[in-house]
Coordinates of C-alpha atoms in Angstrom, one line a residue:
M278 CA 95.9 19.2 120.5
A279 CA 98.0 21.9 118.2
Q280 CA 99.6 19.3 116.1
K281 CA 96.4 17.4 115.5
N282 CA 94.8 20.7 114.4
S283 CA 97.8 21.6 112.1
A284 CA 97.4 17.7 110.9
S285 CA 93.9 18.4 110.1
L286 CA 94.3 21.8 108.5
E287 CA 97.2 20.1 106.1
K288 CA 94.8 17.4 105.2
Q289 CA 92.1 19.9 104.3
V290 CA 94.8 22.0 102.3
R291 CA 95.8 19.0 100.4
G292 CA 92.2 18.3 99.4
G293 CA 91.6 21.9 98.5
V294 CA 94.7 21.6 96.4
K295 CA 93.4 18.5 94.7
K296 CA 90.1 19.7 94.0
L297 CA 91.4 23.1 92.3
T298 CA 93.8 21.0 90.2
E299 CA 90.9 18.7 89.1
E300 CA 89.0 21.8 88.1
G301 CA 91.6 23.4 86.5
K302 CA 91.4 26.6 88.9
P303 CA 94.7 28.5 90.0
I304 CA 96.2 27.4 93.2
T305 CA 96.6 30.5 95.7
N306 CA 96.1 31.2 99.3
L307 CA 92.8 32.8 98.5
T308 CA 91.4 30.0 96.2
V309 CA 92.7 27.2 98.9
R310 CA 91.0 29.2 101.7
E311 CA 87.6 29.4 99.9
A312 CA 87.9 25.5 98.6
I313 CA 88.4 24.5 102.4
G314 CA 85.7 26.9 103.9
G315 CA 87.9 29.1 105.7
G316 CA 90.9 29.5 107.8
S317 CA 94.1 31.8 108.5
F318 CA 96.3 32.9 105.7
R319 CA 99.0 32.9 108.3
D320 CA 98.5 28.9 108.9
I321 CA 97.3 28.1 105.0
G322 CA 100.4 29.9 103.5
P323 CA 103.5 27.9 104.8
M324 CA 101.4 24.6 104.1
L325 CA 100.4 25.3 100.7
K326 CA 103.9 26.5 99.8
S327 CA 105.5 23.4 101.2
I328 CA 102.8 21.4 99.4
K329 CA 103.3 23.1 95.9
A330 CA 107.0 22.4 96.2
E331 CA 106.3 18.9 96.8
I332 CA 104.0 18.5 93.8
A333 CA 106.7 20.2 91.8
A334 CA 109.3 17.7 92.8
Q335 CA 106.8 15.0 92.0
Q336 CA 106.2 16.3 88.6
Q337 CA 110.1 17.0 88.2
A338 CA 110.9 13.4 88.7
A339 CA 107.9 11.9 86.6
R340 CA 109.7 13.9 83.8
Q341 CA 113.0 12.4 84.2
A342 CA 114.0 9.8 81.5
P343 CA 114.8 6.3 82.9
D344 CA 118.4 5.2 82.8
M345 CA 119.6 3.4 79.5
P346 CA 119.8 -0.3 79.4
E347 CA 123.3 -2.0 79.0
D348 CA 122.2 -3.4 75.8
F349 CA 122.0 0.1 74.1
H350 CA 125.0 1.6 75.8
D351 CA 127.8 0.7 73.5
A352 CA 125.6 1.5 70.2
A353 CA 124.5 4.9 72.0
S354 CA 128.2 5.7 72.8
A355 CA 129.3 5.1 69.1
M356 CA 126.3 7.2 67.9
W357 CA 127.3 10.0 70.3
N358 CA 130.9 9.9 69.1
T359 CA 129.8 10.1 65.4
A360 CA 127.4 12.9 66.3
W361 CA 129.9 14.7 68.5
S362 CA 132.7 14.5 65.6
L363 CA 129.9 16.1 63.0
A364 CA 128.9 18.5 65.5
D365 CA 132.5 19.4 66.0
E366 CA 133.4 19.7 62.2
I367 CA 130.4 22.0 61.8
A368 CA 131.1 23.8 64.8
A369 CA 134.8 24.3 63.6
S370 CA 133.5 25.8 60.5
E371 CA 131.2 28.0 62.4
R372 CA 133.9 28.9 64.7
R373 CA 136.2 29.8 61.6
A374 CA 133.6 32.0 60.0
H375 CA 132.8 33.4 63.3
A376 CA 136.5 34.3 63.7
V377 CA 136.6 36.0 60.2
E378 CA 133.6 38.0 61.2
S379 CA 135.0 38.7 64.5
D380 CA 138.1 40.2 63.0
K381 CA 136.1 42.0 60.6
L382 CA 133.9 43.5 63.3
K383 CA 137.2 44.3 65.4
A384 CA 138.5 46.0 62.2
E385 CA 135.3 47.9 61.8
V386 CA 135.4 48.7 65.7
Q387 CA 139.0 49.9 65.0
E388 CA 138.0 52.1 62.4
A389 CA 135.1 53.3 64.0
L390 CA 137.4 54.2 67.1
E391 CA 139.9 55.9 64.7
N392 CA 137.0 57.8 63.2
C393 CA 135.8 58.9 66.5
G394 CA 139.1 60.0 67.3
Q395 CA 139.3 62.2 64.2
V396 CA 135.8 63.6 65.0
E397 CA 136.8 64.4 68.5
D398 CA 140.0 66.1 67.0
E399 CA 137.7 68.1 64.6
R400 CA 135.8 68.9 67.2
D401 CA 138.2 70.3 69.6
E402 CA 139.5 72.3 66.6
A403 CA 136.2 73.5 65.9
E404 CA 135.6 74.5 69.8
A405 CA 138.8 76.3 69.7
R406 CA 138.1 78.2 66.5
A407 CA 134.6 79.0 68.2
R408 CA 136.3 80.3 71.1
E409 CA 138.8 82.7 69.2
A410 CA 136.0 83.8 67.1
A411 CA 133.9 84.6 70.2
E412 CA 137.1 86.6 71.5
Q413 CA 137.5 88.4 68.1
V414 CA 133.7 89.4 68.3
Q415 CA 134.0 90.6 71.7
A416 CA 137.0 92.6 70.9
L417 CA 135.3 94.0 67.8
T418 CA 132.2 94.9 69.9
E419 CA 134.6 96.6 72.3
N420 CA 136.1 98.7 69.5
L421 CA 133.0 99.6 67.8
R422 CA 131.7 100.8 71.5
K423 CA 134.7 102.9 71.5
A424 CA 134.2 103.9 68.0
E425 CA 130.5 105.1 68.6
L426 CA 131.8 107.1 71.9
E427 CA 134.4 108.9 69.6
I428 CA 131.9 109.4 66.8
A429 CA 129.5 110.9 69.6
G430 CA 132.1 113.2 70.7
L431 CA 133.3 114.3 67.3
N432 CA 129.4 115.0 66.4
G433 CA 129.4 117.1 69.6
Q434 CA 132.6 118.9 68.6
L435 CA 131.2 119.2 65.0
A436 CA 127.7 120.8 66.3
A437 CA 129.8 123.1 68.5
R438 CA 131.8 124.1 65.6
D439 CA 129.0 124.6 63.3
D440 CA 127.3 126.8 66.2
A441 CA 130.6 128.8 66.5
E442 CA 130.7 129.5 62.7
A443 CA 127.1 130.4 62.7
R444 CA 128.0 132.9 65.6
A445 CA 130.9 133.8 63.7
D446 CA 128.9 134.4 60.6
K447 CA 126.5 136.8 62.5
A448 CA 129.3 138.7 64.0
A449 CA 130.8 139.1 60.6
A450 CA 127.6 140.2 59.2
K451 CA 126.9 142.7 62.1
A452 CA 130.5 143.7 61.8
Q453 CA 130.0 144.7 58.0
T454 CA 126.8 146.4 59.0
L455 CA 128.6 148.5 61.6
E456 CA 131.5 149.1 59.0
E457 CA 128.7 150.4 56.7
A458 CA 127.3 152.5 59.2
L459 CA 130.6 153.8 60.3
R460 CA 131.5 154.7 56.7
K461 CA 128.0 156.6 56.3
A462 CA 128.9 158.3 59.6
E463 CA 132.2 159.3 58.3
L464 CA 131.1 160.7 55.0
E465 CA 128.3 162.4 56.9
I466 CA 130.9 164.0 59.4
A467 CA 132.9 164.8 56.4
A468 CA 130.1 166.7 54.6
L469 CA 129.4 168.6 57.9
S470 CA 133.1 169.4 58.5
G471 CA 133.2 170.7 55.1
R472 CA 130.1 172.5 55.6
L473 CA 131.3 174.0 58.8
A474 CA 134.7 174.8 57.2
E475 CA 132.6 176.7 54.3
R476 CA 130.6 178.5 57.1
D477 CA 133.4 179.4 59.1
D478 CA 135.5 180.7 55.9
D479 CA 132.2 182.8 55.1
I480 CA 132.1 184.1 58.5
V481 CA 135.8 185.4 58.4
H482 CA 135.2 186.6 55.0
R483 CA 132.2 188.7 56.1
T484 CA 134.0 189.8 59.5
K485 CA 137.0 191.1 57.5
G486 CA 134.6 192.9 55.0
A487 CA 132.8 194.5 58.0
K488 CA 135.9 195.8 59.1
A489 CA 137.0 197.2 56.0
Q490 CA 133.8 199.1 55.7
P491 CA 132.4 200.2 59.1
V492 CA 129.0 201.4 59.4
S493 CA 128.4 204.9 60.5
L494 CA 126.4 205.1 63.7
A495 CA 125.6 208.5 63.4
S496 CA 124.2 208.6 59.8
S497 CA 121.3 210.6 59.2
S498 CA 119.5 207.8 57.4
E499 CA 119.3 205.7 60.3
E500 CA 116.1 204.9 61.9
P501 CA 115.4 205.5 65.7
G502 CA 116.7 202.7 67.6
Q503 CA 118.9 201.3 64.7
R504 CA 122.1 202.5 66.4
D505 CA 121.2 200.7 69.7
M506 CA 120.5 197.5 67.7
F507 CA 124.2 197.5 66.7
A508 CA 125.5 198.4 70.1
D509 CA 126.8 196.3 73.0
A510 CA 125.3 196.6 76.5
D511 CA 127.9 199.3 77.1
G512 CA 126.9 201.4 74.4
K513 CA 129.9 200.7 72.2
D514 CA 129.5 199.4 68.3
N515 CA 129.6 195.8 67.5
P516 CA 130.6 194.9 63.9
E517 CA 129.6 191.3 64.3
K518 CA 126.1 192.5 65.1
A519 CA 126.3 194.8 62.1
V520 CA 127.6 192.0 59.5
N521 CA 124.8 189.7 60.9
A522 CA 122.0 192.2 60.6
T523 CA 123.5 193.0 57.1
A524 CA 123.2 189.3 56.1
G525 CA 120.1 189.0 57.7

């Protein structure tokens, strides 16, 4: 029963393929299924694949030329040999030209390879110079950083020195002021010392004069109480009081 159904389906599929071919439509599982009015793709697919292979084999066989008759075999062989000789001469010329072109291309390739090697050497040298320059830049940058630190330290020292110089200038000015004040004080002390010395001399001179001419305490010209003014507490005469009174 299954074989009968399979044979019937194959017949339907062949009919559908023929119909689609006559109509110029594409032959696919879907178009065949629609042409036969339904069916399973699982059953139609293998059958359609086998039928299409069979049709392709038939078409290939139809396109093959028939065997050459014996009468034309010798003439065809002669023509083939002549054609082969001509073709070989043409091919030989082309081969020679191709060989020349091939040698030229090989030479160009070799030159290009040499140029590539030279370029690679130049690239390696450039990379080496670049690395060396980078190292130099790094070293210079480090030296610059150290120099900046040294400059900062020197600037600090210079600022400290300037400050010290300013303080020294102030101290010198103050010392000069003090020296001037000291000189004025010394001059004033000297003047006072001179005045004191003169006064001491004057006192001594007056004291000596008073001793040379004593005042008579019993003089009748003394006013009452004048004697007591020149006496000490014990009633004795005091010449210095007398001199001072006279100077007064």
